Short mmCIF file of C-alpha atoms in Angstrom, two decimals:
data_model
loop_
_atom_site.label_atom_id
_atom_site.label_comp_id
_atom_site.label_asym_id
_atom_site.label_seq_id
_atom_site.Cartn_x
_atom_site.Cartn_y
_atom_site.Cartn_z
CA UNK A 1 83.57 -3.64 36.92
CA UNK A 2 82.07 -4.32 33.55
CA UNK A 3 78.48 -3.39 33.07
CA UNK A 4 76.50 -4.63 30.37
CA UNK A 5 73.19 -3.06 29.16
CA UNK A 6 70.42 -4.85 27.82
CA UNK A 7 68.09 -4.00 24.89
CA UNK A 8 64.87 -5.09 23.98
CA UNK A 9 64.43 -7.97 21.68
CA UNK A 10 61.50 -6.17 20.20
CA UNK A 11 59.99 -2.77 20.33
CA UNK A 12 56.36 -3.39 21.66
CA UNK A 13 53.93 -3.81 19.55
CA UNK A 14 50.64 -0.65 20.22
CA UNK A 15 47.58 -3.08 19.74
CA UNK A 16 45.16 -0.62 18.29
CA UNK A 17 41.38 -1.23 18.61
CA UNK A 18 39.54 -0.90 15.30
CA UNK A 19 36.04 -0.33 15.01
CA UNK A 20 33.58 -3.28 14.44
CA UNK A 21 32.84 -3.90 11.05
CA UNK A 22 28.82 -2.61 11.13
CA UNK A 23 30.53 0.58 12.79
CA UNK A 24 32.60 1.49 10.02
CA UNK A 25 29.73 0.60 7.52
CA UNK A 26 27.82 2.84 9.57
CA UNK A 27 30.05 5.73 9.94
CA UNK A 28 32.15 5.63 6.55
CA UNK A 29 28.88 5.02 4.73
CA UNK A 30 26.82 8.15 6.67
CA UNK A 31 29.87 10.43 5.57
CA UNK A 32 29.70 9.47 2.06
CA UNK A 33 26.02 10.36 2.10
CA UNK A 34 26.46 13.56 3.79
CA UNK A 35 28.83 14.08 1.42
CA UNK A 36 26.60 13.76 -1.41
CA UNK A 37 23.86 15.34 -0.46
CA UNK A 38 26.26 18.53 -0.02
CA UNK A 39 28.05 18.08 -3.45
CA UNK A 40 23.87 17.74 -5.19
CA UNK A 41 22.91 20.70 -3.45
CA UNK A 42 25.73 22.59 -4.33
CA UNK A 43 26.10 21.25 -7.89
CA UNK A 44 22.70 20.80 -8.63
CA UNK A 45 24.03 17.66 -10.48
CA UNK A 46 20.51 15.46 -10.26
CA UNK A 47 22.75 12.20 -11.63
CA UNK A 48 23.95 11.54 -8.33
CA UNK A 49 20.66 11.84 -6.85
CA UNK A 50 20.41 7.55 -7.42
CA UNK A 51 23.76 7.61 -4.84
CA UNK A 52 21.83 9.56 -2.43
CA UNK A 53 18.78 7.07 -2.32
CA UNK A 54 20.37 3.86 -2.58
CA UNK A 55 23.18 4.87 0.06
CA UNK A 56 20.39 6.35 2.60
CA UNK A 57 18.19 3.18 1.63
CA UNK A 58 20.68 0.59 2.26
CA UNK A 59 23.23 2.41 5.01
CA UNK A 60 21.82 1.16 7.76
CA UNK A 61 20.11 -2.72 6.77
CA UNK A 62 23.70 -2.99 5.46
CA UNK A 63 25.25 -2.40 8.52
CA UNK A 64 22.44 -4.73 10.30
CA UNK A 65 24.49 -7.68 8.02
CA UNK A 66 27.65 -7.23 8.72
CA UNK A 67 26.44 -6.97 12.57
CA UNK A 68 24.93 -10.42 11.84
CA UNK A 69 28.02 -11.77 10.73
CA UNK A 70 29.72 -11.80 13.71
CA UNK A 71 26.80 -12.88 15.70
CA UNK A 72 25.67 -15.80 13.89
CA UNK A 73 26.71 -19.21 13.99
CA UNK A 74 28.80 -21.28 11.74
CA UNK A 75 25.61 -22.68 9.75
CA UNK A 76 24.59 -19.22 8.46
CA UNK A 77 27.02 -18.54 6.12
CA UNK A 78 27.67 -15.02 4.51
CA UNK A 79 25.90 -16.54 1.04
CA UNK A 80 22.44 -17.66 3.06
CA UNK A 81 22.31 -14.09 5.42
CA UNK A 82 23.06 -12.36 1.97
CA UNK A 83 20.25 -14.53 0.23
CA UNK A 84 18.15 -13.69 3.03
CA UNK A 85 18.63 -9.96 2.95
CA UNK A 86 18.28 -10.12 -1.13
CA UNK A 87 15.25 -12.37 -1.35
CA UNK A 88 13.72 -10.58 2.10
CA UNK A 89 13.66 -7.47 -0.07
CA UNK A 90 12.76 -8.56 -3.53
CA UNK A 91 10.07 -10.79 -3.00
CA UNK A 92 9.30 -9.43 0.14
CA UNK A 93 8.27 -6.18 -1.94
CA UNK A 94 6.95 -7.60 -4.75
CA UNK A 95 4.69 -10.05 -2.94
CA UNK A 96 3.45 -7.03 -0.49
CA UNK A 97 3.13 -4.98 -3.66
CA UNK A 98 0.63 -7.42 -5.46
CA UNK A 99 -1.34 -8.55 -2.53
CA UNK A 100 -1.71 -5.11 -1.16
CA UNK A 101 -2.99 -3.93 -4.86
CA UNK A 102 -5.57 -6.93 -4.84
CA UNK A 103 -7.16 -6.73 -0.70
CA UNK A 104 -6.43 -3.33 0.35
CA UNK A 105 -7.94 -0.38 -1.11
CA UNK A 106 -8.26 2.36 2.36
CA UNK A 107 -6.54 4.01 5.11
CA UNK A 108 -8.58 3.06 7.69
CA UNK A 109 -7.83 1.03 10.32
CA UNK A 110 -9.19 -2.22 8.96
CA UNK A 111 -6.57 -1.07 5.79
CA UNK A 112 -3.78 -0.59 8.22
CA UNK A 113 -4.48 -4.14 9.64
CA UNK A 114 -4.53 -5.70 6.38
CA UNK A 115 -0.86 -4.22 5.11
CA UNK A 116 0.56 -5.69 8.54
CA UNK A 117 -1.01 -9.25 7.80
CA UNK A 118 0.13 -8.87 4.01
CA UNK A 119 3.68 -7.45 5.00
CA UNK A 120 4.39 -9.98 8.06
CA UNK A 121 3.07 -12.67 5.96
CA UNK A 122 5.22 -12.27 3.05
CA UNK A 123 8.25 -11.94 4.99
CA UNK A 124 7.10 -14.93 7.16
CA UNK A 125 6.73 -16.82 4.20
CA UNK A 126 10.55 -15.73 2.45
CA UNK A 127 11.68 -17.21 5.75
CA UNK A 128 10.34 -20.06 5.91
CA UNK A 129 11.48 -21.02 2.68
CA UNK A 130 14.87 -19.99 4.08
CA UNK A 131 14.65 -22.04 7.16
CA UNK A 132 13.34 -25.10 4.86
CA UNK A 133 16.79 -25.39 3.32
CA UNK A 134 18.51 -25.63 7.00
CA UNK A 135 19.54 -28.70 8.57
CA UNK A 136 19.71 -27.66 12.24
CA UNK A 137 17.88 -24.26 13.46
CA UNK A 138 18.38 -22.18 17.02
CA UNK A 139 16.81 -19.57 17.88
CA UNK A 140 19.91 -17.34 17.68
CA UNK A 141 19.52 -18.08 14.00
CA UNK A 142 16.01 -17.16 14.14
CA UNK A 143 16.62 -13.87 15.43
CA UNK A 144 19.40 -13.18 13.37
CA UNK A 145 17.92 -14.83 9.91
CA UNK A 146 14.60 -12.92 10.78
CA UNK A 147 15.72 -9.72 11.19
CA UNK A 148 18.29 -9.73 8.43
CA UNK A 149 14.99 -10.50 6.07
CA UNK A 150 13.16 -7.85 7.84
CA UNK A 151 16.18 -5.29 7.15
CA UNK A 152 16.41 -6.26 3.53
CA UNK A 153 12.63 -5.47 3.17
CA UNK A 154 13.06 -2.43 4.80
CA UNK A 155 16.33 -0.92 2.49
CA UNK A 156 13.70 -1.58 -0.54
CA UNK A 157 10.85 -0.30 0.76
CA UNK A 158 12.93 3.06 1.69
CA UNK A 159 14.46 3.13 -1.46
CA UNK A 160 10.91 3.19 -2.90
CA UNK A 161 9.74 6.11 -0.13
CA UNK A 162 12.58 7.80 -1.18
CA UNK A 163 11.95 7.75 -4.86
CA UNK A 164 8.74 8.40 -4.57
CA UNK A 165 9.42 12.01 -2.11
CA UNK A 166 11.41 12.91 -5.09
CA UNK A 167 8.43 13.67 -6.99
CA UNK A 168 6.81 15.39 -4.90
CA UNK A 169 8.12 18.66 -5.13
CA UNK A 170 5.70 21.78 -6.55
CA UNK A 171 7.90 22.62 -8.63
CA UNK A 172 9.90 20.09 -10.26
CA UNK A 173 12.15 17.26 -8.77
CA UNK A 174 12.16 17.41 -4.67
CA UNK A 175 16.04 16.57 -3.45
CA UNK A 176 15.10 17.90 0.24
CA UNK A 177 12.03 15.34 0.20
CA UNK A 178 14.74 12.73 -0.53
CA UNK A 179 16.86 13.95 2.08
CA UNK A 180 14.24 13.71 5.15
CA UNK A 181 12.58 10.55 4.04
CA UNK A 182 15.94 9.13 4.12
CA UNK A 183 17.17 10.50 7.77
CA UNK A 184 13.62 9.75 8.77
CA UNK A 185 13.46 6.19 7.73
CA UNK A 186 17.29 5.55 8.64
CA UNK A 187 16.40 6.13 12.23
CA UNK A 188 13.03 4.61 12.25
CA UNK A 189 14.47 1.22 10.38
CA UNK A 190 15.89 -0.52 13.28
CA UNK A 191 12.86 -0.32 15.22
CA UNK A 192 10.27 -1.60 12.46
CA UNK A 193 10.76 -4.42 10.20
CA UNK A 194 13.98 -5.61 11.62
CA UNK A 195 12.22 -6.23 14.80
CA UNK A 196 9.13 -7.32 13.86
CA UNK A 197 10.61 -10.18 11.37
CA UNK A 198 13.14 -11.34 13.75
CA UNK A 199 10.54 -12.01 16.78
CA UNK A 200 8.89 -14.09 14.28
CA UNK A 201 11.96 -15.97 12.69
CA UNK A 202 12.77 -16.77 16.66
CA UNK A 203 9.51 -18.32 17.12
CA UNK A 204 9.64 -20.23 13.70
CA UNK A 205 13.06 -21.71 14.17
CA UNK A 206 12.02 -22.56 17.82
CA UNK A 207 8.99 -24.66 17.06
CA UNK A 208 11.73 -26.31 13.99
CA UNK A 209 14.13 -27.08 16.51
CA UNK A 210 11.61 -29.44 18.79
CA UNK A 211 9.69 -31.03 15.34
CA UNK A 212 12.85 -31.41 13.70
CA UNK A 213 11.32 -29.60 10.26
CA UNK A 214 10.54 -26.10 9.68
CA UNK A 215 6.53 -25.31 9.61
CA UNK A 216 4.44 -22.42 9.93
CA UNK A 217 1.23 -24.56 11.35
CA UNK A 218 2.36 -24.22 15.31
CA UNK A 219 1.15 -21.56 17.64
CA UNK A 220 3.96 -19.96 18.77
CA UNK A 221 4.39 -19.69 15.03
CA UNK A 222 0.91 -17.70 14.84
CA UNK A 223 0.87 -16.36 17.78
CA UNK A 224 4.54 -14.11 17.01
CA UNK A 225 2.95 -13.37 13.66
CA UNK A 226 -0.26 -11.81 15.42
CA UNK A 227 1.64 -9.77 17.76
CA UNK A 228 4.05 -8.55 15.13
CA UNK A 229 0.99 -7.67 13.12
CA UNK A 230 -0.66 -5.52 15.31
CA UNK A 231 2.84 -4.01 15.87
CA UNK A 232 3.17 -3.36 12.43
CA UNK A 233 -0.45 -1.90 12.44
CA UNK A 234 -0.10 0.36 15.15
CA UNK A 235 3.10 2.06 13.53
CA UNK A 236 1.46 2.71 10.20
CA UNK A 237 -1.79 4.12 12.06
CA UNK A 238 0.10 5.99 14.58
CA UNK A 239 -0.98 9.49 13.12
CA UNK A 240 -4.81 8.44 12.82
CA UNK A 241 -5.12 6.70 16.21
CA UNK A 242 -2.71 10.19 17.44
CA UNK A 243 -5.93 12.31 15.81
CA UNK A 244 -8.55 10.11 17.20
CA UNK A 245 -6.96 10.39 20.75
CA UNK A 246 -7.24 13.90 20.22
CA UNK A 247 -10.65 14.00 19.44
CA UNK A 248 -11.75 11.71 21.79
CA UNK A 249 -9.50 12.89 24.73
CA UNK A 250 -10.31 16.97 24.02
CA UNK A 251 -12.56 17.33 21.09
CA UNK A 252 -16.09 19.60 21.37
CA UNK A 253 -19.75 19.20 20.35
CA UNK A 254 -18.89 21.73 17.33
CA UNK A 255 -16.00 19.25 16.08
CA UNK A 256 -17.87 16.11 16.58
CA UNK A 257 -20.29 17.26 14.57
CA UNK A 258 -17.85 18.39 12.00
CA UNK A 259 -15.91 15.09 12.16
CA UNK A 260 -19.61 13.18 12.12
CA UNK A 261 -20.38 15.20 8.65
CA UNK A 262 -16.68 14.21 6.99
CA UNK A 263 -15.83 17.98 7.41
CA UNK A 264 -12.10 18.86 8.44
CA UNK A 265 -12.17 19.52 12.24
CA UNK A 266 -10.99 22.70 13.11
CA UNK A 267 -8.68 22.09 15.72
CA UNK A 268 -7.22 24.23 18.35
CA UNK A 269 -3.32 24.80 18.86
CA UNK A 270 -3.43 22.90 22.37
CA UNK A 271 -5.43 19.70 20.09
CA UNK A 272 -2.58 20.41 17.27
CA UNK A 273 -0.18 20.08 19.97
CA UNK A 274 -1.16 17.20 21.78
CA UNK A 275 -1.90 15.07 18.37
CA UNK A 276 2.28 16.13 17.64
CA UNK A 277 2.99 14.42 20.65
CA UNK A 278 0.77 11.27 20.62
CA UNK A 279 2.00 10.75 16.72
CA UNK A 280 5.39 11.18 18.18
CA UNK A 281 5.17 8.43 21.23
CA UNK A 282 2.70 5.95 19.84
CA UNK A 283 5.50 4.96 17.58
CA UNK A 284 8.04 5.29 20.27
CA UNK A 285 5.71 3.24 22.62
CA UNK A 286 5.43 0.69 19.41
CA UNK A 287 9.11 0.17 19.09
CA UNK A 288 9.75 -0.01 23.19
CA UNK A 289 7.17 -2.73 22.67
CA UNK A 290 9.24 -4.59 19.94
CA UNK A 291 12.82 -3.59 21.07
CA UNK A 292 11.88 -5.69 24.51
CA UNK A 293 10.27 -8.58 22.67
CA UNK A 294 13.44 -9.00 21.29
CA UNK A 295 15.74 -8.58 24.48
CA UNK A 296 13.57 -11.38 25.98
CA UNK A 297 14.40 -13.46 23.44
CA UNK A 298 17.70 -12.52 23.47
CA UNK A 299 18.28 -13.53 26.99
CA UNK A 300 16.51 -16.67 26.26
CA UNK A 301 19.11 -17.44 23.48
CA UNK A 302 21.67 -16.90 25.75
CA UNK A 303 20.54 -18.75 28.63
CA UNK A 304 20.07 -22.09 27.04
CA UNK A 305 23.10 -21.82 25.60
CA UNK A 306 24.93 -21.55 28.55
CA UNK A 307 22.78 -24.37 29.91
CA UNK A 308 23.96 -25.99 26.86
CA UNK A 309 28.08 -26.23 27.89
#
């Protein structure tokens, strides 16, 4: 009896799963600035100190847009999120630059107020000129138009922190400033401008969808750019409301007085403690606050589209 064996056609093809695109933006581009950090420190070669802040600076806003590629729809096309991120940062900086110059000249908390207003409305205002050139608008472009301004704000504004921490070494040109304003604002920037900007550029492409034009006189409109305001103001006066909790919540005659008199209050290591904390979860509370803004929204998005099919 004859037996015949049989072979495959093929060999099987191994389907390997490759990282998203943001991921390996994320990861490839983090190694490359670890890697140059190591190679300044060790080389003391200051020309490759640019690398280290436009790689921190734009690492993770980068990674944001290629994220927002692949959740957008067919009407944002890579050219308008680019021109979003680009013009988001550029005039978003420029226009917050000049304004903030002109109206606001203190740290206190009316000054705090007044950067949020200046800083919202300047993006607001980039994105509106970005809806304006739109012929249909969701609010899943919203959110993802939005925050892709928000991010591109953010990478120059870091890149500007981070120049700046470079001079402020004792003794001549600070790298390890660079380096901490850098890991401190890459963490922070998804939880700041991203959000903030995209809650608004949800609400503004809502109220566009219903009037059939993009505007910025509606009240959802106003009322997204109020909340993202005070947002915006609570991060930046997280350590002064963290020292006036303090004070308020523990402080004595003596350093009332003292505070009263513009003296430097004396404050005990169990004050010094609790103000490290409170500067440490107002902003925490802050982004919660945004980061579930967002998720409503989110959901929103998603149920009407599946109401939709």
């Amino acid at each position: 009896m004859t037996q015949t064996l049989s072979y495959p056609i093929a060999a099987p093809v191994v389907v390997r799963r490759r990282l998203p695109s943001w991921a390996s933006i994320l990861l490839g581009g983090g190694a490359l600035w670890l890697a140059t950090v190591v190679i300044t420190f060790v080389t003391g070669n200051v020309n490759l100190v640019p690398t280290i802040i436009l790689v921190g600076a734009f690492l993770v806003p980068v990674a944001f847009v290629a994220w927002a590629f692949n959740r957008a729809d067919a009407l944002l096309t890579p050219s308008k999120i680019f021109s979003a991120f680009l013009y988001g940062g550029v005039l978003g900086v420029l226009g917050a630059s000049v304004l903030e110059a002109a109206f606001v000249h203190n740290t206190s908390l009316t000054g705090f107020i007044g950067v949020g207003l200046i800083e919202e409305g300047v993006k607001l205002a980039v994105l509106f000129l970005m809806a304006r050139g739109l012929g249909r608008w969701t609010m899943r472009d919203g959110l993802v138009l939005g925050a892709t301004v928000g991010f591109g704000f953010a990478a120059f504004e870091s890149a500007g922190y981070a120049f700046q921490a470079l001079f402020n070494g004792q003794q001549g040109l600070s790298l390890l400033g660079v380096v901490e304003t850098e890991l401190l604002r890459g963490i922070l920037t998804p939880f700041g401008h991203g959000l903030w900007t995209a809650i608004t550029g949800a609400a503004l492409f809502a109220v566009a969808a219903r009037r059939g034009r993009a505007t910025l006189w509606a009240r959802p409109v106003a009322v997204a750019y109020l909340a993202v305001t005070a947002l915006h103001a609570l991060w930046d006066a997280a350590g002064l409301a963290a020292a006036w909790l303090t004070l308020h919540l523990t402080g004595t005659p003596q350093q009332w007085a003292q505070a009263r008199e513009g003296i430097a209050v004396a404050a005990t290591p169990a004050q010094l403690h609790l103000d490290a904390v409170l500067s440490f979860a107002l902003p925490a509370v802050d982004a919660l606050i945004g980061l579930a803004l967002v998720i409503v929204l989110a959901v929103r998005v998603r149920r009407h589209e599946r109401a939709s099919f």
